[in-house]
Coordinates of C-alpha atoms in Angstrom, one line a residue:
X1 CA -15.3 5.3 10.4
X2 CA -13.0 5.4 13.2
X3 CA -10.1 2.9 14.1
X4 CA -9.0 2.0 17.4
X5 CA -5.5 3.2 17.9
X6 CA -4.2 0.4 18.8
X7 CA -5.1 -1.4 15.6
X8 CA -3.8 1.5 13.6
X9 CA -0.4 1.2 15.4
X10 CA -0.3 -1.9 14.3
X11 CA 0.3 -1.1 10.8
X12 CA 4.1 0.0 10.9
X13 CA 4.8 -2.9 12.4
X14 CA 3.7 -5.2 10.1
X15 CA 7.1 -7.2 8.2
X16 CA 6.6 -6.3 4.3
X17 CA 5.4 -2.7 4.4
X18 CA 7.4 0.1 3.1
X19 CA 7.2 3.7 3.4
X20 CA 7.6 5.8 0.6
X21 CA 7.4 9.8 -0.6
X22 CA 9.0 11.5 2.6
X23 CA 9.8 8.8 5.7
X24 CA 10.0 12.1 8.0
X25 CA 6.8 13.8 6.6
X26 CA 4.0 15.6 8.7
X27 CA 0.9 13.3 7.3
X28 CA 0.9 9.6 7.1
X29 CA -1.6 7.8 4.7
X30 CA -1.2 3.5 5.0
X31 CA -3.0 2.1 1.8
X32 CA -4.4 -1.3 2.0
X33 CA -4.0 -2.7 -1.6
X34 CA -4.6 -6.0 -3.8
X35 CA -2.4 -5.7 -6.9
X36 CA -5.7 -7.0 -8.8
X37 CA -7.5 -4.6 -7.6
X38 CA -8.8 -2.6 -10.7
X39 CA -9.4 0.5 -7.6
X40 CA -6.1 0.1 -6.8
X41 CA -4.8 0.9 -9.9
X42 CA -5.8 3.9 -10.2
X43 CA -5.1 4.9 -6.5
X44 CA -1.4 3.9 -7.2
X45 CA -1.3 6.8 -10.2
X46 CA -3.1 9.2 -7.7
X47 CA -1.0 8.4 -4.8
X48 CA 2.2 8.8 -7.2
X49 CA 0.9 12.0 -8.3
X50 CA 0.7 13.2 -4.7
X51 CA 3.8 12.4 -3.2
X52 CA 5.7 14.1 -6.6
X53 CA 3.4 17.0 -5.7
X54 CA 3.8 16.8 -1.8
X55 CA 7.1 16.8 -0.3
X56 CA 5.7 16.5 3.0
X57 CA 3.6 13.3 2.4
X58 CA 4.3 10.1 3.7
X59 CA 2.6 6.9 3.0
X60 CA 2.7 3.0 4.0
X61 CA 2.2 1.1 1.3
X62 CA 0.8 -2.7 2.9
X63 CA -0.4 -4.8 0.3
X64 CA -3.5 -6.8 1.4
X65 CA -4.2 -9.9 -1.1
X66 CA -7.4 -11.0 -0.6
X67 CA -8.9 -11.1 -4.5
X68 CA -7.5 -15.0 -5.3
X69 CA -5.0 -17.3 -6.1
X70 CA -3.2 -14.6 -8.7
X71 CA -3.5 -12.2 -5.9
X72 CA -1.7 -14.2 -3.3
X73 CA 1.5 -15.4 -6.0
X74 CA 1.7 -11.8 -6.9
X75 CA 1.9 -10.4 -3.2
X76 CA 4.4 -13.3 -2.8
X77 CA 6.7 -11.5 -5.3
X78 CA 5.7 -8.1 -3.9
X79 CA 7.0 -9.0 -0.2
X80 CA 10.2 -10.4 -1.8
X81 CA 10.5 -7.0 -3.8
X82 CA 10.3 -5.2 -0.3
X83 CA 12.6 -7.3 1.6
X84 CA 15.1 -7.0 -0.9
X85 CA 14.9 -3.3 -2.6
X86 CA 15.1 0.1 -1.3
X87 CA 11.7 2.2 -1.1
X88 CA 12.1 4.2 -4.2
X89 CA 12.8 0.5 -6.2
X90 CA 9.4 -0.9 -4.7
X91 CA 7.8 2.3 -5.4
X92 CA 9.0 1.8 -9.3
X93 CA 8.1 -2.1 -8.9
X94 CA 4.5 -0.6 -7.5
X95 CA 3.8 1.4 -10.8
X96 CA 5.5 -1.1 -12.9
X97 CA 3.3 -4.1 -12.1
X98 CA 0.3 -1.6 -12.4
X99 CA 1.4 -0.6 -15.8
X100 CA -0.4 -3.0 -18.5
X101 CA -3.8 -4.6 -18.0
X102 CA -5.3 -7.5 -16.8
X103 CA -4.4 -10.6 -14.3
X104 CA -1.5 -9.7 -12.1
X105 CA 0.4 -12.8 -10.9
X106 CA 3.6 -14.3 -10.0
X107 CA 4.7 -14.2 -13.1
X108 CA 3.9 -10.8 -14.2
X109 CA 5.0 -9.7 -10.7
X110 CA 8.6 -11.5 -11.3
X111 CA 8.5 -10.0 -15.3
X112 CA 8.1 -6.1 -13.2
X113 CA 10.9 -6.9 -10.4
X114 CA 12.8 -7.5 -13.6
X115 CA 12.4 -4.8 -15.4
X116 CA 13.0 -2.4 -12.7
X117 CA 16.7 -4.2 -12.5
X118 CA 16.0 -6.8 -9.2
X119 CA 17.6 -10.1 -9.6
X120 CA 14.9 -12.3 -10.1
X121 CA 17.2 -15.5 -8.9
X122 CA 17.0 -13.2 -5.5
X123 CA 13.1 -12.3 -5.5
X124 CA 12.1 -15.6 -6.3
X125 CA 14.0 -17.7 -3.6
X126 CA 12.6 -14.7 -1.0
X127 CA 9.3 -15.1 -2.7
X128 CA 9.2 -18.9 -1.4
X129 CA 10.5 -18.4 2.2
X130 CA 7.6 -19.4 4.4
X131 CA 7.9 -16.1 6.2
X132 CA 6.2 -14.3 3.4
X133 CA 3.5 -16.6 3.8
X134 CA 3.4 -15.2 7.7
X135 CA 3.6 -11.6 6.7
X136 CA 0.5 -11.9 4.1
X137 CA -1.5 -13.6 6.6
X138 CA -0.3 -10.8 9.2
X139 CA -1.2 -8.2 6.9
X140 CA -4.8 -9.6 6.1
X141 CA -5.8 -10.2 9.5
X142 CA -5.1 -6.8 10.9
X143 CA -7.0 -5.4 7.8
X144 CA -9.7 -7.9 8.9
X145 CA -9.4 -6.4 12.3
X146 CA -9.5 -3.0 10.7
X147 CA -12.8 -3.5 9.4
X148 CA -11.7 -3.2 5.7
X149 CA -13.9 -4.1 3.1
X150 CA -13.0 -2.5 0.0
X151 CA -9.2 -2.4 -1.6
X152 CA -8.7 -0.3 -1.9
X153 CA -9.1 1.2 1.7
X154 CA -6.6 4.1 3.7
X155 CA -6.0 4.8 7.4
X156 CA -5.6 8.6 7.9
X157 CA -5.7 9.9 11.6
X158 CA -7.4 7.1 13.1
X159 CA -10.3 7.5 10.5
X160 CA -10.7 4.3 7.7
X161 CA -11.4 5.3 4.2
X162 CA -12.9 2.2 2.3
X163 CA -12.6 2.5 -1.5
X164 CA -10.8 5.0 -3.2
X165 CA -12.3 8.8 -3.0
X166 CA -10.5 10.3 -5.6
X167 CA -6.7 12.0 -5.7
X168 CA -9.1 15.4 -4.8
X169 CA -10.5 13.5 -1.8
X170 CA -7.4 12.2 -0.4
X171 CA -5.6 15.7 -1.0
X172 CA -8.4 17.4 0.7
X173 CA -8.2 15.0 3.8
X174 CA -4.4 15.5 4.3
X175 CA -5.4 19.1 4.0
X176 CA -7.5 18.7 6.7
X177 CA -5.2 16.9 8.8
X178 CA -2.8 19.8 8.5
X179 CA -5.3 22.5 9.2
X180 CA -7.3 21.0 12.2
X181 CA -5.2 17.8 13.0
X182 CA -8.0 15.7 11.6
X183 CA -9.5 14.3 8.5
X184 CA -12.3 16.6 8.3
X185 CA -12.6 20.2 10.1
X186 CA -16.1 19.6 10.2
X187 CA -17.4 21.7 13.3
X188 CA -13.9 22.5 14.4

């Protein structure tokens, strides 16, 4: 469904999002993701798959932790992650935490900031600054506002995608995007 602009500007100016694969590149997708989010776990492998296979793809990641208490402690370590690593080290934190199975949470968060080198002295004291308490609550009200139902859920050209189509799907809509300036050609 469509997305008023004005909410969709909103999302790159949200504190704790980062952009990864190319900042400069012709199509932008922003994922809307809960790190619990059985979905999102598989988007995270597609969406890594596409940006090593697209140069030209750019995507904001914006976590969105609305699935519980384990959500919320590991979005807390998330945020800290982004405020205090480059894009390419939150990118390998992403696909890290993703890695094994089950519960995601503070802990397991802190045990994949660690393993991809972050000083966890360093992500935990920004994990507990109140202002990551602000930025998830930021985050989950404009996806509120967004209408998003489903993590986990895309904004592509002012269109919102809710659930996860497929790597295909998304690679067909960027396609799209390129060809006709729009998610779909359809009638154009």
């Amino acid at each position: 469904y469509k997305v008023p602009v004005e909410l969709e500007s909103r999302i790159e100016e949200l504190a704790g999002v980062v952009v990864v694969g190319n900042p400069k590149g012709d199509v932008t997708i922003a994922e809307f993701y809960d790190l619990n989010c059985p979905f999102c776990r598989r988007a995270s492998a597609d969406i890594a798959a596409m940006i090593e296979a697209d140069r030209e793809l750019r995507v904001v990641l914006v976590p969105f932790p609305v699935l519980g208490v384990a959500s919320l402690q590991a979005a807390r370590v998330e945020l800290a992650v982004i405020k205090l690593a480059t894009p390419t080290q939150v990118m390998a934190f992403h696909r890290k935490v993703y890695a094994g199975r089950g519960t995601i949470d503070g802990k397991r968060a802190l045990a994949a900031a660690k393993d991809v080198g972050l000083p966890i002295a360093k992500v935990t004291a920004a994990a507990d600054e109140d202002s990551i308490t602000d930025t998830m609550l930021s985050h989950v009200r404009l996806g509120d506002a967004l209408g998003l139902q489903a993590t986990p859920s895309y904004i592509v050209k002012g269109v919102a995608v809710l659930g996860h189509p497929g790597r295909k799907a998304l690679e067909g809509i960027v396609a799209a995007i390129r060809r006709c300036d729009a998610p779909s050609c359809d009638g154009k």
